[in-house]
Amino acid sequence: MRRRLRLPRDASLTLLLGAALGLLLYAQHDSTALTARTSAPQARGRAATWRITPGSRAFQVRDTDAAPPAYEGDTPAPPTPTGPFDFDSYLRAKDQRRFPLLINQPHKCRAEGAPGGRPPDLLIAVKSVAADFERRQAVRQTWGSEGSVRGALVRRVFLLGMPRGTEGTGTQMHWHALLRAESQAFADILLWAFDDTFFNLTLKEIHFLSWASAFCPDVRFVFKGDADVFVHVGNLLEFLATRDPQQDLLAGDVIVQARPIRARASKYYIPEAVYGLAAYPAYAGGGGFVLSGATLRRLAGACAQVELFPIDDVFLGMCLQRLRLTPEPHPAFRTFGIPPPSAAPHLRTFDPCFYRELVVVHGLSAADIWLMWQLLQGPSGPACAHPQPLASGPFQWGDS
Ligand SMILES: *[C@@H]1O[C@H](CO)[C@@H](O)[C@H](O)[C@H]1NC(C)=O
């Protein structure tokens, strides 16, 4: 059981205001710093891996002896497995699968007050960790913006657990206060009382599904993904415009016939006792996928019946299988493996024209996300020498 914070009212108010001020200052510093770094990295004495080359519109890799890019280090990596997985304690603890919600956004999907008094067309849910404020800011200011996008009503939440190893300590109070302040400022934080670790991402999945079916029961579509992806929301909405939210849909980067890793040394090692079959059910890469409101509600029920499994996207595949639902592969979701540009120069992975044709791309720093957004924004979009984008011609969401 977690101890709840109990501070005298005045003390907590002061703490909160202090944290809010700190956050605001940080946010301001953050956006100016990003601009400065991206527009004139040299002048600030920092070497950026990527830089705009006038005329070519592509980014080029600088020589390798240059200092490492500063902003990469500024953005904490998303949770990754640390050390061998302790299956015994996982199996012992896995019956505990309900944790309290410490920070809620109960009004996120309320139709009252929303334009047209209707529920959101698209709820964007982004997995994040407490320390990754910078990426959350980048997502807020770019593809995760709330409001009307091509006529669609878009809302956003971030999904967080508690930073590990802080239980009952001052550090935990610090994080809690900071996240509360961030929640007051942006109204988009969901915080649950479980440890935010790689192998607890499955807990994040089931808690989000039940939160969304309770607090966003009428949402038309949900995009769920990582904070280090770039999402072309226009292309996503265009794809969804032809779909019925009352029908089942779960689309993304679909992996079929993936075999469980049986090598003990691997971070993804799964013993036969935990999963005995030769292949996992089809699943969508957790970096980013989209589902209909109907599927959201059915999944929340189905996942509640499935035993916890330490790999979150495979777990979701198991819930889908229970519903006899096959995830739909979409070629514009790239959650695994856009190769680094140096390895695949022909792919021009940092060319906005490349992104223009995709829906989801994985593995970006906060600065990458922000930059790509700026490059895609121009009045008529980027001038591309090559094929038509997926999105040709304007369309309005919800006219039909
Ligand atoms: C998941 O979170 C619970 C509750 O905080 C914690 O006891 C457990 O160790 C975590 N599990 C893993 C695998 O990190």
Tab-separated table of C-alpha atoms and ligand atoms in Angstrom:
chain	number	residue	atom	x	y	z
A	1	MET	CA	0.000	0.000	0.000
A	2	ARG	CA	1.192	3.418	-0.811
A	3	ARG	CA	1.202	6.206	1.719
A	4	ARG	CA	-0.686	9.242	0.490
A	5	LEU	CA	0.923	12.594	1.008
A	6	ARG	CA	-0.437	14.476	3.978
A	7	LEU	CA	0.917	17.962	4.305
A	8	PRO	CA	-0.628	20.955	6.068
A	9	ARG	CA	-2.717	22.926	3.564
A	10	ASP	CA	-0.408	25.927	3.512
A	11	ALA	CA	2.692	23.874	3.018
A	12	SER	CA	1.194	21.937	0.130
A	13	LEU	CA	-0.084	25.119	-1.484
A	14	THR	CA	3.351	26.712	-1.301
A	15	LEU	CA	4.929	23.567	-2.654
A	16	LEU	CA	2.436	23.481	-5.482
A	17	LEU	CA	2.874	27.106	-6.441
A	18	GLY	CA	6.636	26.762	-6.270
A	19	ALA	CA	6.548	23.727	-8.477
A	20	ALA	CA	4.177	25.421	-10.914
A	21	LEU	CA	6.481	28.423	-11.173
A	22	GLY	CA	9.439	26.152	-11.726
A	23	LEU	CA	7.575	24.307	-14.429
A	24	LEU	CA	6.547	27.498	-16.159
A	25	LEU	CA	10.086	28.826	-16.118
A	26	TYR	CA	11.316	25.508	-17.380
A	27	ALA	CA	8.709	25.460	-20.141
A	28	GLN	CA	9.744	28.926	-21.274
A	29	HIS	CA	13.389	28.087	-21.134
A	30	ASP	CA	12.629	24.877	-22.948
A	31	SER	CA	10.900	26.398	-25.935
A	32	THR	CA	13.480	29.161	-26.401
A	33	ALA	CA	16.270	26.661	-25.971
A	34	LEU	CA	14.765	24.412	-28.621
A	35	THR	CA	14.423	27.277	-31.053
A	36	ALA	CA	17.939	28.465	-30.450
A	37	ARG	CA	19.376	24.999	-30.781
A	38	THR	CA	17.583	24.214	-33.962
A	39	SER	CA	18.040	27.504	-35.725
A	40	ALA	CA	21.657	28.117	-34.789
A	41	PRO	CA	23.279	25.095	-33.212
A	42	GLN	CA	26.759	26.263	-34.131
A	43	ALA	CA	26.352	29.680	-32.587
A	44	ARG	CA	25.529	28.082	-29.277
A	45	GLY	CA	28.610	25.973	-29.497
A	46	ARG	CA	26.637	22.765	-29.670
A	47	ALA	CA	26.958	20.231	-32.389
A	48	ALA	CA	23.661	18.895	-33.653
A	49	THR	CA	23.536	15.565	-35.386
A	50	TRP	CA	20.969	16.944	-37.786
A	51	ARG	CA	21.117	20.177	-39.631
A	52	ILE	CA	19.186	21.715	-42.436
A	53	THR	CA	21.163	21.927	-45.635
A	54	PRO	CA	19.842	24.797	-47.699
A	55	GLY	CA	18.531	23.601	-51.030
A	56	SER	CA	18.510	19.890	-50.323
A	57	ARG	CA	15.770	19.933	-47.644
A	58	ALA	CA	17.339	16.805	-46.210
A	59	PHE	CA	19.272	16.563	-43.005
A	60	GLN	CA	22.825	15.383	-43.052
A	61	VAL	CA	24.890	13.540	-40.554
A	62	ARG	CA	27.888	15.392	-39.229
A	63	ASP	CA	31.259	13.721	-38.883
A	64	THR	CA	31.420	11.341	-36.015
A	65	ASP	CA	34.239	13.006	-34.081
A	66	ALA	CA	32.012	16.008	-33.431
A	67	ALA	CA	30.698	16.259	-29.872
A	68	PRO	CA	27.517	14.278	-29.251
A	69	PRO	CA	24.329	16.271	-29.728
A	70	ALA	CA	23.309	17.991	-26.541
A	71	TYR	CA	19.578	17.573	-26.926
A	72	GLU	CA	19.695	13.802	-27.235
A	73	GLY	CA	21.000	13.695	-23.687
A	74	ASP	CA	18.333	16.114	-22.520
A	75	THR	CA	15.585	13.683	-23.402
A	76	PRO	CA	15.453	10.642	-21.140
A	77	ALA	CA	15.025	7.343	-22.919
A	78	PRO	CA	11.636	5.674	-22.549
A	79	PRO	CA	11.589	2.803	-20.060
A	80	THR	CA	13.629	-0.159	-21.239
A	81	PRO	CA	14.279	-3.445	-19.489
A	82	THR	CA	17.021	-3.307	-16.871
A	83	GLY	CA	18.747	-6.563	-16.080
A	84	PRO	CA	17.226	-10.051	-16.218
A	85	PHE	CA	13.543	-10.273	-15.513
A	86	ASP	CA	12.488	-11.790	-12.204
A	87	PHE	CA	9.712	-14.149	-13.275
A	88	ASP	CA	9.138	-15.596	-9.838
A	89	SER	CA	8.189	-12.303	-8.290
A	90	TYR	CA	6.272	-11.302	-11.424
A	91	LEU	CA	4.158	-14.433	-11.172
A	92	ARG	CA	3.642	-13.902	-7.459
A	93	ALA	CA	2.635	-10.263	-7.880
A	94	LYS	CA	0.613	-10.474	-11.043
A	95	ASP	CA	-2.708	-10.990	-9.346
A	96	GLN	CA	-2.447	-7.473	-8.070
A	97	ARG	CA	-3.583	-5.602	-11.125
A	98	ARG	CA	-5.585	-2.691	-9.798
A	99	PHE	CA	-3.777	0.374	-8.589
A	100	PRO	CA	-5.257	3.699	-7.481
A	101	LEU	CA	-5.399	6.606	-9.894
A	102	LEU	CA	-3.469	9.428	-8.190
A	103	ILE	CA	-4.120	12.136	-10.784
A	104	ASN	CA	-7.245	12.009	-12.936
A	105	GLN	CA	-8.686	14.124	-15.750
A	106	PRO	CA	-12.361	13.347	-15.230
A	107	HIS	CA	-13.558	16.084	-17.597
A	108	LYS	CA	-11.257	15.215	-20.472
A	109	CYS	CA	-14.007	13.891	-22.719
A	110	ARG	CA	-17.003	15.788	-21.383
A	111	ALA	CA	-19.166	16.920	-24.249
A	112	GLU	CA	-20.481	19.978	-22.371
A	113	GLY	CA	-18.347	22.978	-23.142
A	114	ALA	CA	-16.708	21.244	-26.098
A	115	PRO	CA	-17.299	22.749	-29.529
A	116	GLY	CA	-20.671	21.504	-30.769
A	117	GLY	CA	-21.244	19.759	-27.419
A	118	ARG	CA	-19.956	16.468	-28.824
A	119	PRO	CA	-17.466	13.909	-27.513
A	120	PRO	CA	-13.945	13.874	-28.951
A	121	ASP	CA	-13.359	12.335	-32.368
A	122	LEU	CA	-9.838	11.343	-31.413
A	123	LEU	CA	-8.289	10.776	-27.994
A	124	ILE	CA	-4.497	10.734	-28.111
A	125	ALA	CA	-2.990	8.713	-25.243
A	126	VAL	CA	0.773	8.851	-24.859
A	127	LYS	CA	2.866	6.608	-22.610
A	128	SER	CA	5.364	8.754	-20.747
A	129	VAL	CA	7.556	8.696	-17.635
A	130	ALA	CA	7.697	11.427	-15.002
A	131	ALA	CA	11.189	12.637	-15.895
A	132	ASP	CA	10.325	13.053	-19.562
A	133	PHE	CA	8.782	16.515	-19.260
A	134	GLU	CA	10.662	17.725	-22.301
A	135	ARG	CA	9.129	15.176	-24.662
A	136	ARG	CA	5.660	15.792	-23.245
A	137	GLN	CA	6.150	19.476	-23.979
A	138	ALA	CA	7.247	18.677	-27.527
A	139	VAL	CA	4.200	16.464	-28.065
A	140	ARG	CA	1.861	19.128	-26.605
A	141	GLN	CA	3.215	21.771	-28.911
A	142	THR	CA	3.217	19.605	-32.033
A	143	TRP	CA	1.218	16.582	-33.098
A	144	GLY	CA	-0.507	16.172	-29.724
A	145	SER	CA	-2.194	19.592	-29.714
A	146	GLU	CA	-5.746	19.555	-28.459
A	147	GLY	CA	-8.667	21.260	-30.182
A	148	SER	CA	-9.963	21.167	-33.698
A	149	VAL	CA	-7.782	19.504	-36.320
A	150	ARG	CA	-9.333	19.484	-39.804
A	151	GLY	CA	-12.696	19.697	-38.133
A	152	ALA	CA	-12.007	16.772	-35.787
A	153	LEU	CA	-12.090	17.342	-32.035
A	154	VAL	CA	-8.811	16.043	-30.568
A	155	ARG	CA	-8.032	15.527	-26.869
A	156	ARG	CA	-4.804	14.332	-25.225
A	157	VAL	CA	-3.651	12.478	-22.102
A	158	PHE	CA	-0.257	11.253	-20.894
A	159	LEU	CA	-0.079	7.920	-19.065
A	160	LEU	CA	2.325	7.740	-16.120
A	161	GLY	CA	3.238	5.548	-13.185
A	162	MET	CA	5.412	6.482	-10.204
A	163	PRO	CA	9.167	6.671	-10.742
A	164	ARG	CA	10.651	3.474	-9.333
A	165	GLY	CA	12.422	3.363	-6.013
A	166	THR	CA	10.910	6.571	-4.701
A	167	GLU	CA	8.247	4.968	-2.546
A	168	GLY	CA	7.781	6.751	0.737
A	169	THR	CA	10.674	9.114	0.115
A	170	GLY	CA	11.020	12.841	-0.325
A	171	THR	CA	11.767	12.211	-3.976
A	172	GLN	CA	8.328	10.727	-4.352
A	173	MET	CA	6.758	13.816	-2.798
A	174	HIS	CA	8.752	15.929	-5.174
A	175	TRP	CA	7.520	14.018	-8.244
A	176	HIS	CA	3.978	13.943	-7.030
A	177	ALA	CA	3.941	17.703	-6.451
A	178	LEU	CA	5.558	18.366	-9.804
A	179	LEU	CA	3.125	16.178	-11.686
A	180	ARG	CA	0.203	17.788	-9.872
A	181	ALA	CA	1.424	21.181	-10.937
A	182	GLU	CA	1.919	19.945	-14.476
A	183	SER	CA	-1.600	18.524	-14.402
A	184	GLN	CA	-2.982	21.883	-13.241
A	185	ALA	CA	-1.142	23.658	-16.015
A	186	PHE	CA	-2.025	21.322	-18.870
A	187	ALA	CA	-4.901	19.083	-17.642
A	188	ASP	CA	-3.490	16.060	-19.449
A	189	ILE	CA	-1.729	13.924	-16.799
A	190	LEU	CA	-3.008	10.524	-15.679
A	191	LEU	CA	-0.890	9.096	-12.862
A	192	TRP	CA	-1.308	5.624	-11.373
A	193	ALA	CA	0.269	4.265	-8.203
A	194	PHE	CA	2.346	1.470	-9.783
A	195	ASP	CA	6.072	1.550	-10.500
A	196	ASP	CA	6.722	2.955	-13.953
A	197	THR	CA	8.931	0.203	-15.346
A	198	PHE	CA	9.218	-1.484	-18.711
A	199	PHE	CA	7.611	-4.681	-17.479
A	200	ASN	CA	4.754	-2.727	-15.916
A	201	LEU	CA	3.691	-1.260	-19.254
A	202	THR	CA	1.023	-3.969	-19.338
A	203	LEU	CA	-0.439	-2.488	-16.161
A	204	LYS	CA	-0.426	0.884	-17.905
A	205	GLU	CA	-2.309	-0.687	-20.801
A	206	ILE	CA	-5.114	-2.180	-18.716
A	207	HIS	CA	-5.438	0.878	-16.488
A	208	PHE	CA	-5.694	3.119	-19.531
A	209	LEU	CA	-8.305	0.900	-21.200
A	210	SER	CA	-10.519	0.929	-18.152
A	211	TRP	CA	-9.970	4.654	-17.590
A	212	ALA	CA	-10.908	5.448	-21.201
A	213	SER	CA	-14.007	3.277	-21.185
A	214	ALA	CA	-15.123	4.911	-17.928
A	215	PHE	CA	-14.238	8.543	-18.673
A	216	CYS	CA	-14.360	8.628	-22.482
A	217	PRO	CA	-17.150	6.168	-23.261
A	218	ASP	CA	-18.300	7.998	-26.411
A	219	VAL	CA	-14.941	8.794	-27.972
A	220	ARG	CA	-14.926	7.836	-31.678
A	221	PHE	CA	-11.285	6.775	-32.017
A	222	VAL	CA	-8.226	6.432	-29.789
A	223	PHE	CA	-4.599	6.708	-30.798
A	224	LYS	CA	-2.245	5.139	-28.262
A	225	GLY	CA	1.493	5.438	-28.555
A	226	ASP	CA	4.881	6.315	-27.138
A	227	ALA	CA	6.201	9.792	-26.476
A	228	ASP	CA	9.076	9.273	-28.891
A	229	VAL	CA	6.973	8.967	-32.011
A	230	PHE	CA	5.990	11.474	-34.616
A	231	VAL	CA	2.358	11.201	-35.664
A	232	HIS	CA	0.965	12.775	-38.804
A	233	VAL	CA	-2.446	13.491	-37.323
A	234	GLY	CA	-3.829	14.743	-40.650
A	235	ASN	CA	-3.050	11.443	-42.358
A	236	LEU	CA	-4.386	9.552	-39.352
A	237	LEU	CA	-7.694	11.467	-39.459
A	238	GLU	CA	-7.938	10.941	-43.174
A	239	PHE	CA	-7.550	7.194	-42.661
A	240	LEU	CA	-10.180	7.236	-39.915
A	241	ALA	CA	-12.636	9.347	-41.907
A	242	THR	CA	-13.732	6.270	-43.837
A	243	ARG	CA	-14.148	4.132	-40.703
A	244	ASP	CA	-17.144	3.584	-38.473
A	245	PRO	CA	-16.370	4.022	-34.765
A	246	GLN	CA	-19.146	1.544	-33.953
A	247	GLN	CA	-17.273	-1.199	-35.803
A	248	ASP	CA	-14.200	-3.017	-34.578
A	249	LEU	CA	-10.892	-1.543	-35.678
A	250	LEU	CA	-7.345	-1.798	-34.393
A	251	ALA	CA	-4.728	-0.772	-36.928
A	252	GLY	CA	-1.005	-0.263	-36.729
A	253	ASP	CA	2.329	-1.896	-37.387
A	254	VAL	CA	1.192	-5.518	-37.117
A	255	ILE	CA	3.569	-8.344	-36.271
A	256	VAL	CA	2.422	-11.887	-37.057
A	257	GLN	CA	3.945	-15.179	-35.946
A	258	ALA	CA	6.533	-13.570	-33.681
A	259	ARG	CA	8.313	-16.288	-31.708
A	260	PRO	CA	8.874	-15.945	-27.977
A	261	ILE	CA	12.557	-15.490	-27.174
A	262	ARG	CA	13.808	-18.529	-25.276
A	263	ALA	CA	17.397	-17.404	-24.766
A	264	ARG	CA	17.813	-16.752	-21.060
A	265	ALA	CA	20.228	-13.909	-21.610
A	266	SER	CA	17.773	-11.841	-23.624
A	267	LYS	CA	15.883	-8.965	-22.082
A	268	TYR	CA	12.762	-10.350	-23.717
A	269	TYR	CA	13.291	-13.915	-22.460
A	270	ILE	CA	9.992	-15.691	-21.876
A	271	PRO	CA	10.187	-19.198	-20.309
A	272	GLU	CA	7.934	-21.897	-21.726
A	273	ALA	CA	6.183	-22.103	-18.368
A	274	VAL	CA	4.984	-18.529	-18.879
A	275	TYR	CA	4.114	-18.842	-22.578
A	276	GLY	CA	4.190	-22.318	-24.056
A	277	LEU	CA	3.078	-21.791	-27.651
A	278	ALA	CA	5.535	-21.424	-30.515
A	279	ALA	CA	4.293	-18.013	-31.665
A	280	TYR	CA	2.530	-14.991	-30.226
A	281	PRO	CA	-0.872	-13.963	-31.540
A	282	ALA	CA	-0.811	-11.133	-34.093
A	283	TYR	CA	-0.228	-7.833	-32.341
A	284	ALA	CA	0.303	-4.178	-33.174
A	285	GLY	CA	3.630	-2.573	-32.217
A	286	GLY	CA	3.133	-0.544	-29.020
A	287	GLY	CA	4.874	2.518	-30.498
A	288	GLY	CA	1.580	3.658	-31.977
A	289	PHE	CA	-1.731	2.177	-33.063
A	290	VAL	CA	-5.282	3.351	-33.476
A	291	LEU	CA	-8.533	1.747	-32.350
A	292	SER	CA	-12.234	2.496	-32.609
A	293	GLY	CA	-14.441	3.379	-29.644
A	294	ALA	CA	-16.230	0.057	-30.044
A	295	THR	CA	-12.972	-1.886	-29.843
A	296	LEU	CA	-11.804	0.182	-26.876
A	297	ARG	CA	-14.815	-0.849	-24.833
A	298	ARG	CA	-14.579	-4.505	-25.855
A	299	LEU	CA	-10.841	-4.618	-25.190
A	300	ALA	CA	-11.208	-3.170	-21.716
A	301	GLY	CA	-13.465	-6.104	-20.879
A	302	ALA	CA	-11.358	-8.724	-22.627
A	303	CYS	CA	-8.026	-7.634	-21.140
A	304	ALA	CA	-9.517	-7.864	-17.664
A	305	GLN	CA	-9.853	-11.629	-18.292
A	306	VAL	CA	-6.360	-12.208	-19.672
A	307	GLU	CA	-3.478	-13.027	-17.338
A	308	LEU	CA	-0.867	-10.307	-17.172
A	309	PHE	CA	2.011	-10.784	-19.579
A	310	PRO	CA	5.176	-8.719	-19.229
A	311	ILE	CA	5.336	-7.477	-22.851
A	312	ASP	CA	2.555	-4.939	-23.272
A	313	ASP	CA	1.934	-5.093	-27.009
A	314	VAL	CA	1.931	-8.900	-27.017
A	315	PHE	CA	-0.487	-8.764	-24.094
A	316	LEU	CA	-2.837	-6.594	-26.134
A	317	GLY	CA	-2.546	-9.146	-28.960
A	318	MET	CA	-3.738	-11.785	-26.472
A	319	CYS	CA	-6.762	-9.640	-25.584
A	320	LEU	CA	-7.537	-9.209	-29.302
A	321	GLN	CA	-7.279	-12.937	-29.811
A	322	ARG	CA	-9.788	-13.462	-27.043
A	323	LEU	CA	-12.175	-11.229	-28.972
A	324	ARG	CA	-11.294	-13.102	-32.201
A	325	LEU	CA	-10.203	-9.820	-33.639
A	326	THR	CA	-7.310	-9.492	-36.052
A	327	PRO	CA	-5.303	-6.289	-35.955
A	328	GLU	CA	-5.157	-4.523	-39.300
A	329	PRO	CA	-1.726	-3.842	-40.758
A	330	HIS	CA	-1.249	-0.290	-42.010
A	331	PRO	CA	1.864	0.396	-44.075
A	332	ALA	CA	2.178	3.989	-42.867
A	333	PHE	CA	2.687	2.970	-39.223
A	334	ARG	CA	6.425	2.511	-38.742
A	335	THR	CA	6.949	1.574	-35.153
A	336	PHE	CA	9.835	-0.788	-35.710
A	337	GLY	CA	12.784	0.045	-37.711
A	338	ILE	CA	13.104	3.162	-39.690
A	339	PRO	CA	16.845	2.574	-40.108
A	340	PRO	CA	19.160	5.367	-38.994
A	341	PRO	CA	19.888	7.690	-41.912
A	342	SER	CA	23.571	6.879	-42.029
A	343	ALA	CA	22.646	3.235	-42.620
A	344	ALA	CA	19.993	4.029	-45.205
A	345	PRO	CA	20.672	7.374	-46.872
A	346	HIS	CA	18.270	6.548	-49.701
A	347	LEU	CA	15.353	6.497	-47.264
A	348	ARG	CA	15.880	10.143	-46.308
A	349	THR	CA	14.399	9.463	-42.905
A	350	PHE	CA	14.699	13.053	-41.827
A	351	ASP	CA	13.185	14.502	-44.930
A	352	PRO	CA	9.780	16.018	-44.146
A	353	CYS	CA	8.556	14.657	-47.487
A	354	PHE	CA	9.216	11.175	-46.160
A	355	TYR	CA	7.173	11.863	-43.027
A	356	ARG	CA	4.416	13.471	-45.020
A	357	GLU	CA	3.435	10.065	-46.317
A	358	LEU	CA	3.510	8.244	-43.002
A	359	VAL	CA	1.220	8.134	-40.022
A	360	VAL	CA	3.535	7.090	-37.195
A	361	VAL	CA	7.324	7.072	-36.958
A	362	HIS	CA	9.141	5.796	-33.886
A	363	GLY	CA	12.343	6.714	-32.092
A	364	LEU	CA	12.575	10.506	-32.018
A	365	SER	CA	13.969	12.915	-29.443
A	366	ALA	CA	11.966	15.931	-28.292
A	367	ALA	CA	13.940	18.143	-30.668
A	368	ASP	CA	13.387	15.766	-33.610
A	369	ILE	CA	9.630	15.851	-33.004
A	370	TRP	CA	9.554	19.615	-32.782
A	371	LEU	CA	11.731	20.077	-35.858
A	372	MET	CA	9.757	17.668	-38.003
A	373	TRP	CA	6.572	19.447	-37.052
A	374	GLN	CA	8.003	22.839	-38.030
A	375	LEU	CA	9.219	21.488	-41.345
A	376	LEU	CA	5.836	19.977	-42.155
A	377	GLN	CA	3.953	23.123	-41.229
A	378	GLY	CA	4.925	25.602	-44.007
A	379	PRO	CA	2.002	27.382	-45.733
A	380	SER	CA	1.721	24.719	-48.431
A	381	GLY	CA	3.669	22.003	-46.656
A	382	PRO	CA	7.150	21.030	-47.706
A	383	ALA	CA	8.014	21.233	-51.385
A	384	CYS	CA	8.590	17.615	-52.303
A	385	ALA	CA	10.268	16.513	-55.454
A	386	HIS	CA	8.598	13.147	-55.367
A	387	PRO	CA	5.278	11.335	-55.278
A	388	GLN	CA	1.925	12.506	-54.051
A	389	PRO	CA	1.292	12.326	-50.333
A	390	LEU	CA	-1.384	10.041	-48.936
A	391	ALA	CA	-3.365	13.122	-48.123
A	392	SER	CA	-4.209	14.833	-51.359
A	393	GLY	CA	-6.651	17.676	-51.227
A	394	PRO	CA	-8.241	19.077	-48.102
A	395	PHE	CA	-10.975	17.229	-46.324
A	396	GLN	CA	-13.162	18.128	-43.398
A	397	TRP	CA	-13.789	15.676	-40.612
A	398	GLY	CA	-17.368	15.001	-39.589
A	399	ASP	CA	-19.122	16.695	-42.542
A	400	SER	CA	-20.745	13.492	-43.656
B	1	LIG	C1	5.059	-3.096	-11.020
B	1	LIG	O1	4.545	-2.205	-10.051
B	1	LIG	C2	4.347	-2.790	-8.782
B	1	LIG	C3	3.648	-1.790	-7.904
B	1	LIG	O2	4.340	-0.579	-7.814
B	1	LIG	C4	5.685	-3.213	-8.219
B	1	LIG	O3	5.523	-3.804	-6.951
B	1	LIG	C5	6.341	-4.210	-9.182
B	1	LIG	O4	7.631	-4.528	-8.752
B	1	LIG	C6	6.401	-3.651	-10.578
B	1	LIG	N1	6.758	-4.743	-11.453
B	1	LIG	C7	7.776	-4.692	-12.312
B	1	LIG	C8	7.960	-5.933	-13.108
B	1	LIG	O5	8.481	-3.713	-12.464
